[in-house]
PDB file of C-alpha atoms in Angstrom:
ATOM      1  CA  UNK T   1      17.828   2.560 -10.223  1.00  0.00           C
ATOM      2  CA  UNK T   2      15.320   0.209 -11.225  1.00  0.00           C
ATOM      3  CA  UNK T   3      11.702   0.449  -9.744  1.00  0.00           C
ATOM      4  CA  UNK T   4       9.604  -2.680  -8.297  1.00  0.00           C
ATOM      5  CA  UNK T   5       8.428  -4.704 -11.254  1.00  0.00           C
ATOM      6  CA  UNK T   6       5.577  -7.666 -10.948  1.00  0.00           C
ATOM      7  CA  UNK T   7       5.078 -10.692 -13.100  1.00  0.00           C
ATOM      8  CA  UNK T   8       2.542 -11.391 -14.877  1.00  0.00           C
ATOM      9  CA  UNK T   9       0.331  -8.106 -15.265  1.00  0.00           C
ATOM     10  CA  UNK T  10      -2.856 -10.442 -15.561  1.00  0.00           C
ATOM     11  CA  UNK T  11      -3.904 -13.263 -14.562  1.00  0.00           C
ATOM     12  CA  UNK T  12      -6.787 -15.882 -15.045  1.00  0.00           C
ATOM     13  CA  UNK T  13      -7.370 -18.622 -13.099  1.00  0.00           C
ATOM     14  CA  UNK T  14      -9.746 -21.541 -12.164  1.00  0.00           C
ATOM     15  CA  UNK T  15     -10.977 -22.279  -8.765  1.00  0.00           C
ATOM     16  CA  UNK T  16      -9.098 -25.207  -7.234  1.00  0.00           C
ATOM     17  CA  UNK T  17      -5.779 -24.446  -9.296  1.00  0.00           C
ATOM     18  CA  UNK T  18      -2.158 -23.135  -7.750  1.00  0.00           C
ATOM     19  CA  UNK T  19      -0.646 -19.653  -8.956  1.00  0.00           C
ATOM     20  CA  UNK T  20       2.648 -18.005  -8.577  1.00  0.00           C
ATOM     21  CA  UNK T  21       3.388 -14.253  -8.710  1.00  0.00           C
ATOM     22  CA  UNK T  22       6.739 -12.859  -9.534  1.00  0.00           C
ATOM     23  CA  UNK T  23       8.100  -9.629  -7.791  1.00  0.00           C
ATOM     24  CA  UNK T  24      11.805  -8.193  -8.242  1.00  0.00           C
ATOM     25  CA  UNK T  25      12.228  -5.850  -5.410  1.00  0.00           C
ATOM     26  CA  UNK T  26      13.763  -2.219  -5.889  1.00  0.00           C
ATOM     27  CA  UNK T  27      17.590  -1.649  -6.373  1.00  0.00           C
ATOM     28  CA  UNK T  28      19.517  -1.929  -2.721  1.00  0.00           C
ATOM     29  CA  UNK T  29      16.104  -3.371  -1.260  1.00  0.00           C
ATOM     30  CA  UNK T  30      16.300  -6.493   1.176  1.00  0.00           C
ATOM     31  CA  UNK T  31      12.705  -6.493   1.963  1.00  0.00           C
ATOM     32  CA  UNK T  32       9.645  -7.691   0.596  1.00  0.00           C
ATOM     33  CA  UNK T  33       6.035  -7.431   1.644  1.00  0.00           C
ATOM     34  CA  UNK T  34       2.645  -8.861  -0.811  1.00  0.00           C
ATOM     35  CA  UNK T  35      -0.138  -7.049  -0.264  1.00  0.00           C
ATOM     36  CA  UNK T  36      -3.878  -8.322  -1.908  1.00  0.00           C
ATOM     37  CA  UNK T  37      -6.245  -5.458  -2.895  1.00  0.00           C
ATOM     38  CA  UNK T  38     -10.023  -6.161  -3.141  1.00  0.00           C
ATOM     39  CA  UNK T  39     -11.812  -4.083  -5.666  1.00  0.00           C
ATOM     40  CA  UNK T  40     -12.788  -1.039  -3.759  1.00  0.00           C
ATOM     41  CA  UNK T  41     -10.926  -1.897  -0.421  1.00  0.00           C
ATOM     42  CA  UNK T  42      -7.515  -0.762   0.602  1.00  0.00           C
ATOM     43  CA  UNK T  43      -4.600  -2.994   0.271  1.00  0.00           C
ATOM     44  CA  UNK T  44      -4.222  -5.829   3.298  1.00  0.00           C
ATOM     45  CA  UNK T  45      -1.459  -7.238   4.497  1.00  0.00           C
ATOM     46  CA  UNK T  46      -0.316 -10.647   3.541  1.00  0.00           C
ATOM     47  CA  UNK T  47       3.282 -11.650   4.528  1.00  0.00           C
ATOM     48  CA  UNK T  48       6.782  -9.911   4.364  1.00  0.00           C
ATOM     49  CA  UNK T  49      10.016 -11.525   3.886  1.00  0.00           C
ATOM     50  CA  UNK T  50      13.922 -11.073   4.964  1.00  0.00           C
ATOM     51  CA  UNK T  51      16.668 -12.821   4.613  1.00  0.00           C
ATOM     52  CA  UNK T  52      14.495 -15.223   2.962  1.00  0.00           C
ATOM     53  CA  UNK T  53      12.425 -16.168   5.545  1.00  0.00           C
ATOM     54  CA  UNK T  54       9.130 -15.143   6.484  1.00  0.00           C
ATOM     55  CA  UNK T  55       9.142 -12.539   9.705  1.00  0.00           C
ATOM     56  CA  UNK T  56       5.702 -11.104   9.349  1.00  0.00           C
ATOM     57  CA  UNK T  57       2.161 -12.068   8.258  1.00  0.00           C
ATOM     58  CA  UNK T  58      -1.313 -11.064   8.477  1.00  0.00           C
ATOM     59  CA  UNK T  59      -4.606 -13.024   8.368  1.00  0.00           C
ATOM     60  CA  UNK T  60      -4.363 -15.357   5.901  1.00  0.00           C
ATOM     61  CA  UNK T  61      -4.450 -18.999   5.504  1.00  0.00           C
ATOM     62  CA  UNK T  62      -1.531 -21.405   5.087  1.00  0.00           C
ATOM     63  CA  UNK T  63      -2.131 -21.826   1.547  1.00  0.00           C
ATOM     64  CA  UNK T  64      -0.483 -18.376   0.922  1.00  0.00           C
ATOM     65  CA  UNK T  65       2.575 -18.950   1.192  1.00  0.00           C
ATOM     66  CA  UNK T  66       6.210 -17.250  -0.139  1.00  0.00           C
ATOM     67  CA  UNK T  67       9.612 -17.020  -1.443  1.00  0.00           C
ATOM     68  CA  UNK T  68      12.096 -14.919  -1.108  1.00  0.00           C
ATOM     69  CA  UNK T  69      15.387 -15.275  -3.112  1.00  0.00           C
ATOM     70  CA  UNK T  70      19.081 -14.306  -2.668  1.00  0.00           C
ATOM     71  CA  UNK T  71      19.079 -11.505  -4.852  1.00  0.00           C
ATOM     72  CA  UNK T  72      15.730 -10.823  -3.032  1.00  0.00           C
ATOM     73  CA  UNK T  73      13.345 -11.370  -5.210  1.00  0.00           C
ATOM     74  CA  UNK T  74       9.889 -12.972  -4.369  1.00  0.00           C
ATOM     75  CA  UNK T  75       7.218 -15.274  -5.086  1.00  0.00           C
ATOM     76  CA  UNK T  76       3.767 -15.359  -3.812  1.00  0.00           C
ATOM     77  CA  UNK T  77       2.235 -18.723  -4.159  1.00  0.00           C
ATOM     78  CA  UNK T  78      -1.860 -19.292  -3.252  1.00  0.00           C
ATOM     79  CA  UNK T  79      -3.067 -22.855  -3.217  1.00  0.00           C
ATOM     80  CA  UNK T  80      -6.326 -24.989  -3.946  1.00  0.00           C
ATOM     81  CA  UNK T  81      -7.523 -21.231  -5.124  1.00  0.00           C
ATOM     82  CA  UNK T  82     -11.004 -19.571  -4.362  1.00  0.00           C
ATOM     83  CA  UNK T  83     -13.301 -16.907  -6.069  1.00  0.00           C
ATOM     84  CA  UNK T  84     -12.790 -14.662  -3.148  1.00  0.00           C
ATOM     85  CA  UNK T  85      -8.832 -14.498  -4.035  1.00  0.00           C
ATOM     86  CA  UNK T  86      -9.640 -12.526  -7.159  1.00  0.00           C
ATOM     87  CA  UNK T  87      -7.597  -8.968  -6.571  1.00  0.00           C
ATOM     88  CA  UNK T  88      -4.919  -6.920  -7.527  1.00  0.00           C
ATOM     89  CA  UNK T  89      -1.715  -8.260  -5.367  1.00  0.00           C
ATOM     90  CA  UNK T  90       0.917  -5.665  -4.894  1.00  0.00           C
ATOM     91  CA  UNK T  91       4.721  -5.929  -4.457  1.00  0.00           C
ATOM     92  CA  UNK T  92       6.748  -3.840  -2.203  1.00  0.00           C
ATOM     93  CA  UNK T  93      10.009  -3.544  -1.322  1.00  0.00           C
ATOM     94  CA  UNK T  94      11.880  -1.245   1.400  1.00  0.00           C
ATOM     95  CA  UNK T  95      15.034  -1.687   3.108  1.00  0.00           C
ATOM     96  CA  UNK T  96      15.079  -3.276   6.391  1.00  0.00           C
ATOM     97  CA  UNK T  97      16.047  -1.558   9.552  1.00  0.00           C
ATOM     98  CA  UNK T  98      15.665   2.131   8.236  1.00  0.00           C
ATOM     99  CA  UNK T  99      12.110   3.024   9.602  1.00  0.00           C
ATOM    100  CA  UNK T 100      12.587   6.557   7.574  1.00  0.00           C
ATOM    101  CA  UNK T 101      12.090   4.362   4.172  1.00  0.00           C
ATOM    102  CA  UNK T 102       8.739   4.012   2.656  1.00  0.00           C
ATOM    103  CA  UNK T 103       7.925   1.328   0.717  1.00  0.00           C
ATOM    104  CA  UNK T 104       8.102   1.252  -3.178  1.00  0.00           C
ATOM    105  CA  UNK T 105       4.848  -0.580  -4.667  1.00  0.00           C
ATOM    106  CA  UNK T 106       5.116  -2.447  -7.864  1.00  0.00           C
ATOM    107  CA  UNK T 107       2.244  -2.307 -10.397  1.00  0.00           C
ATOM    108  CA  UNK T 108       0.874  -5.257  -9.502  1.00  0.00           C
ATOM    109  CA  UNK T 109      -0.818  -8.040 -10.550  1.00  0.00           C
ATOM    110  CA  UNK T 110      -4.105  -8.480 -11.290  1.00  0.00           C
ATOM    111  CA  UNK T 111      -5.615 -12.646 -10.193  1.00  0.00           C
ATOM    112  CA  UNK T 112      -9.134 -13.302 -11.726  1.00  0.00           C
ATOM    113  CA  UNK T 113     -10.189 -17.135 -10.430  1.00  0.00           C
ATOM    114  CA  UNK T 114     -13.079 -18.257 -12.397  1.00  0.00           C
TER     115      UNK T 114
ATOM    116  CA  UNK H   1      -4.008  -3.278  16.669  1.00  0.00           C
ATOM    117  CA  UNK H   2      -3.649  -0.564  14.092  1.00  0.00           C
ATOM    118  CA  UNK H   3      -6.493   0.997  12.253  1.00  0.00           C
ATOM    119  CA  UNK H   4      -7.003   3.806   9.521  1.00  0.00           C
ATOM    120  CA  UNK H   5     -10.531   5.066   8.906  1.00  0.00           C
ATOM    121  CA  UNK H   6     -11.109   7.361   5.706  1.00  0.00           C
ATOM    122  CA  UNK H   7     -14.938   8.168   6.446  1.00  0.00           C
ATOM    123  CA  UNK H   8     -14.932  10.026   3.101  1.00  0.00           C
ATOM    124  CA  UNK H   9     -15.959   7.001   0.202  1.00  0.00           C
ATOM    125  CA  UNK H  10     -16.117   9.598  -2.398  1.00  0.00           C
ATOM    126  CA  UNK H  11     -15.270  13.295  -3.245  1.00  0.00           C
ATOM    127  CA  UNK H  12     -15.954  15.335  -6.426  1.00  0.00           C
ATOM    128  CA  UNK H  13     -14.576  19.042  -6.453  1.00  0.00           C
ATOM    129  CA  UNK H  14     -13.597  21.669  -9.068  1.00  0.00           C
ATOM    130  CA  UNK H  15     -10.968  22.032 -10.691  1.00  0.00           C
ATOM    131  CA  UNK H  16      -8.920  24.539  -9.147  1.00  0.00           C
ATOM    132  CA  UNK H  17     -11.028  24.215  -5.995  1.00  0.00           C
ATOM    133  CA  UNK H  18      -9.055  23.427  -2.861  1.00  0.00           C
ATOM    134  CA  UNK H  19      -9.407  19.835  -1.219  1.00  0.00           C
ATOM    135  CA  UNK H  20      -9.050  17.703   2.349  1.00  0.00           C
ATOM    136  CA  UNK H  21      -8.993  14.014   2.293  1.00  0.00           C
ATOM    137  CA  UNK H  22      -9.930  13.332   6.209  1.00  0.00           C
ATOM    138  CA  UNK H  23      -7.723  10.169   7.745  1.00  0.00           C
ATOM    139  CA  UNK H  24      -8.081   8.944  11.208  1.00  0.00           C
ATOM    140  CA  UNK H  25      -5.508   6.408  13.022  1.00  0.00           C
ATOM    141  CA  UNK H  26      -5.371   3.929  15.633  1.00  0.00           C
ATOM    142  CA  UNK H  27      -2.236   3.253  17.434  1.00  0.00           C
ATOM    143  CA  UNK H  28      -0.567   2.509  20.247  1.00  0.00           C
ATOM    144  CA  UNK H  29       2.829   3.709  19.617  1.00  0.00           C
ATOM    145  CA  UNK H  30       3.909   6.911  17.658  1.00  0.00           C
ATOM    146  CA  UNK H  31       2.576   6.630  14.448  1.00  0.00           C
ATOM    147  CA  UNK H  32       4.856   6.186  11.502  1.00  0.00           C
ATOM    148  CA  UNK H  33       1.784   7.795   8.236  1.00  0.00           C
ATOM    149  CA  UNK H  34       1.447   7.729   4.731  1.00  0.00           C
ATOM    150  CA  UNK H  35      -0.663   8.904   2.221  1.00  0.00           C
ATOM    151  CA  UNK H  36      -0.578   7.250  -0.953  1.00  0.00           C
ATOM    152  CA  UNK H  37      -2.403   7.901  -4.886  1.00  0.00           C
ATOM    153  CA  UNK H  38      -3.975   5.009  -6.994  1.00  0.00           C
ATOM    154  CA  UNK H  39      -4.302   5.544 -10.623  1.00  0.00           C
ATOM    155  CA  UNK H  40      -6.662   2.932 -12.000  1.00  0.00           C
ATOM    156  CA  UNK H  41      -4.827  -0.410 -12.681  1.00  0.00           C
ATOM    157  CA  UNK H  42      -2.284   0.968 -11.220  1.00  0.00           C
ATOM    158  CA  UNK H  43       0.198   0.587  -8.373  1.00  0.00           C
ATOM    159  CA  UNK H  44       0.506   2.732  -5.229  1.00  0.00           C
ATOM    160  CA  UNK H  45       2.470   5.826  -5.330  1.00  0.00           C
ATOM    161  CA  UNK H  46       4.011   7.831  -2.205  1.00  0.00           C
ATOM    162  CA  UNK H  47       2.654  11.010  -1.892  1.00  0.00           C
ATOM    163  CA  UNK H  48       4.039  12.030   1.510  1.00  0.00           C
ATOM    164  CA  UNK H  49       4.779  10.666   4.734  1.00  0.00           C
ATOM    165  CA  UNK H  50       5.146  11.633   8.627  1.00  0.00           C
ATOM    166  CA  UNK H  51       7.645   9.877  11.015  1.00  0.00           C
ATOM    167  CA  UNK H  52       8.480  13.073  13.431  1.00  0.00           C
ATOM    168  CA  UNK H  53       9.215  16.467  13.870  1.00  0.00           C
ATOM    169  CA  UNK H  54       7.150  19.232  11.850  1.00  0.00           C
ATOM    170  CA  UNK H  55       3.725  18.523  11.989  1.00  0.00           C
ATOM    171  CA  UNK H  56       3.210  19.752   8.641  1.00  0.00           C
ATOM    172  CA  UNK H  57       4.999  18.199   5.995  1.00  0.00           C
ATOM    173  CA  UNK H  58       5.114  18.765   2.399  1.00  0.00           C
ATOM    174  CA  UNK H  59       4.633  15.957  -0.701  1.00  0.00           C
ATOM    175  CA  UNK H  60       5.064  15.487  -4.568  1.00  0.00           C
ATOM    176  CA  UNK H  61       2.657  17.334  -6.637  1.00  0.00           C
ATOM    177  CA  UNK H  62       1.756  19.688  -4.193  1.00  0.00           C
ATOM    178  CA  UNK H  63       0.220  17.932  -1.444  1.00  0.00           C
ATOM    179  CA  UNK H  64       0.429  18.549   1.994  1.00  0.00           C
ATOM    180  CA  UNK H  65      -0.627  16.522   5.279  1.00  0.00           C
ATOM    181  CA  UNK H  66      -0.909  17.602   8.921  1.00  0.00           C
ATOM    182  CA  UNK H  67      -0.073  15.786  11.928  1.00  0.00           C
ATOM    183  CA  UNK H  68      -2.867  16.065  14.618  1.00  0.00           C
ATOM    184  CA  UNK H  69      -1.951  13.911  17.524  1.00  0.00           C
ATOM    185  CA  UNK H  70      -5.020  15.141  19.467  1.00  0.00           C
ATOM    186  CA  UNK H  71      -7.051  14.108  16.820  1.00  0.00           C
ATOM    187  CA  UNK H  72      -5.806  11.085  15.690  1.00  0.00           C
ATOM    188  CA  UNK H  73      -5.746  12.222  12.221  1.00  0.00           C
ATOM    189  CA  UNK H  74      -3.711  13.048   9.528  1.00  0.00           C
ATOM    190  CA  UNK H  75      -5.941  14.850   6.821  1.00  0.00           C
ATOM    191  CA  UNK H  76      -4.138  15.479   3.171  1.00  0.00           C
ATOM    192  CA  UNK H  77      -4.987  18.932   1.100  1.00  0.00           C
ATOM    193  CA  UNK H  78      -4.053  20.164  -1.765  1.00  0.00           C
ATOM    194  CA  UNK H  79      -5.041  24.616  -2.144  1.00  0.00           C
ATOM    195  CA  UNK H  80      -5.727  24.110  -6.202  1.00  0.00           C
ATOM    196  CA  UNK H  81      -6.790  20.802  -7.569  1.00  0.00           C
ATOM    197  CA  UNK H  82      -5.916  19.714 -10.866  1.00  0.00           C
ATOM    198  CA  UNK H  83      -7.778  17.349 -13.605  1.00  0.00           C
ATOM    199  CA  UNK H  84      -4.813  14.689 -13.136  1.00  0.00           C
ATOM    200  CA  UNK H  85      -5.488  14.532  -9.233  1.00  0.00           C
ATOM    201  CA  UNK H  86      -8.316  12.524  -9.792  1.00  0.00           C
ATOM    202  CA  UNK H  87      -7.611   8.906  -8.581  1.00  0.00           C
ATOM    203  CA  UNK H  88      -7.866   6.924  -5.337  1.00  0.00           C
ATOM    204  CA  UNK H  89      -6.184   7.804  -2.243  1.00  0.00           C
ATOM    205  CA  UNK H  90      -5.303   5.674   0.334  1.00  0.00           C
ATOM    206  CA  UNK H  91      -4.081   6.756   3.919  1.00  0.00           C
ATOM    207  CA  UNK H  92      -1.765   4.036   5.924  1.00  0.00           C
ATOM    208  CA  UNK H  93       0.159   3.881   9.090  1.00  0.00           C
ATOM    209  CA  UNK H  94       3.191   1.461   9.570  1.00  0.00           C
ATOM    210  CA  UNK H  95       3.490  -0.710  12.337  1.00  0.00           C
ATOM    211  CA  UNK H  96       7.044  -2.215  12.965  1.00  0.00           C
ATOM    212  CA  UNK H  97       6.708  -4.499  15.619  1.00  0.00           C
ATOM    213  CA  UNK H  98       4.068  -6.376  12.965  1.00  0.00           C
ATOM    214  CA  UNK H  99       6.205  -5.201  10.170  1.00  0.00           C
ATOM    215  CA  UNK H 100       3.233  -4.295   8.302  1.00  0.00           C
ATOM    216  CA  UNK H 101       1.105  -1.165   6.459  1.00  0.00           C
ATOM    217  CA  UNK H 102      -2.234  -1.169   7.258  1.00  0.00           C
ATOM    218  CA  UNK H 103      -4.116   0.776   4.702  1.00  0.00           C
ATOM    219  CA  UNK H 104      -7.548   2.305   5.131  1.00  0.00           C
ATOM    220  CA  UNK H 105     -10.347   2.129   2.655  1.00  0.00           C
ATOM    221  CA  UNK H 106      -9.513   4.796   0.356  1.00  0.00           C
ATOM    222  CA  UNK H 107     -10.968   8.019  -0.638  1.00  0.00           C
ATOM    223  CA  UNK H 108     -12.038   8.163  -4.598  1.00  0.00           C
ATOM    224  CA  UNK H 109     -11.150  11.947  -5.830  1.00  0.00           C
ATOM    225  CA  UNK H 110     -13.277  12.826  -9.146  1.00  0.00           C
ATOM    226  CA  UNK H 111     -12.344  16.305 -10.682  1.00  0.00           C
ATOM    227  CA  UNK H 112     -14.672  18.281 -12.153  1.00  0.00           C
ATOM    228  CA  UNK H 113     -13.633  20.546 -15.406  1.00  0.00           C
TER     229      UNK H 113
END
């Protein structure tokens, strides 16, 4: 059983540009969620995704936006990027429907805009 | 809307020393908790988690959570603390009409030797 796994590990960035992060969700897991960690804050919740279509998202702008593949698989894509988007943003997966499974976190990836 | 206040920023104990990470919730419904450990540069990791039943349930590496309904909270401990404890620890509950975690600041564990 293969874990969550997140591509790249690092990232740099200048203000203005686009980025895309990879996420391969957990063996026999149809559900993704991205997640954006502030230094020092808790993780906040961006968007999930099932069936490949978006069905949840918290409060961020437009130009977040997302994928979500066949073999479920994700992308996170940020737009005309700003200094504040710097953070760790963290992959999970769970299966949908069973609210007795958690949610398995990739490493994630770590977004420095300069 | 859900909330999760850790009012503890940072805690240093002893090795070997006992420990309580304090978590209180906000919800509406019953609350579906978490408590999860944050090595740095790392991702999260599931250290236990309450849906129902026993208020008292039992995690990986020897961490336990109650259940308080009256209280709103959901506190972690651990009886003996070990060097490799030390990391961040974050405290969530799961909403699934919004189909989200919302996290709460996080509690930073240093271990004394």
């Amino acid at each position: 059983e293969t874990g969550v796994t997140q591509s790249p590990t690092h990232l740099i960035k200048t203000r203005g540009q686009q980025v895309t992060l990879r996420c391969s969700s957990q063996s026999g897991h149809n559900t993704v969620s991205w997640y954006q960690q502030a230094l020092g804050q808790g993780p906040q919740f961006i968007f999930q995704y099932y069936r490949e279509e978006e069905n949840g998202r918290g409060n961020f702008p437009p130009r977040f936006s997302g994928l979500q593949f066949p073999n479920y698989s994700s992308e996170l894509n940020v737009n005309a990027l700003e200094l504040d988007d710097s953070a760790l943003y963290l992959c999970a997966s769970r299966q949908h429907g069973q609210m007795n499974t958690e949610a398995f976190f990739g490493q994630g990836t770590r977004l420095t805009v300069v | 809307a859900q909330s999760v206040t850790q009012p503890d920023i940072h805690i240093t104990v002893s090795e070997g020393a006992s420990l309580e990470l304090r978590c209180n919730y906000s919800y509406g419904a019953t609350p579906y908790l978490f408590w999860y450990v944050q090595s740095p540069g790392q991702g999260l990791q599931l250290l236990l988690k309450y849906f129902s039943g026993d208020t008292l349930v039992q995690g990986i590496k020897g961490f336990e959570a109650e259940f308080k309904r009256s209280q709103s909270s959901f506190n972690l401990r651990k009886p003996s603390v070990h060097w490799s404890d030390a990391a961040e620890y974050f405290c969530a509950v799961f909403s699934g009409s919004a189909r989200q975690l919302t996290f709460g600041s996080g509690t930073q564990l240093t271990v004394l030797p």
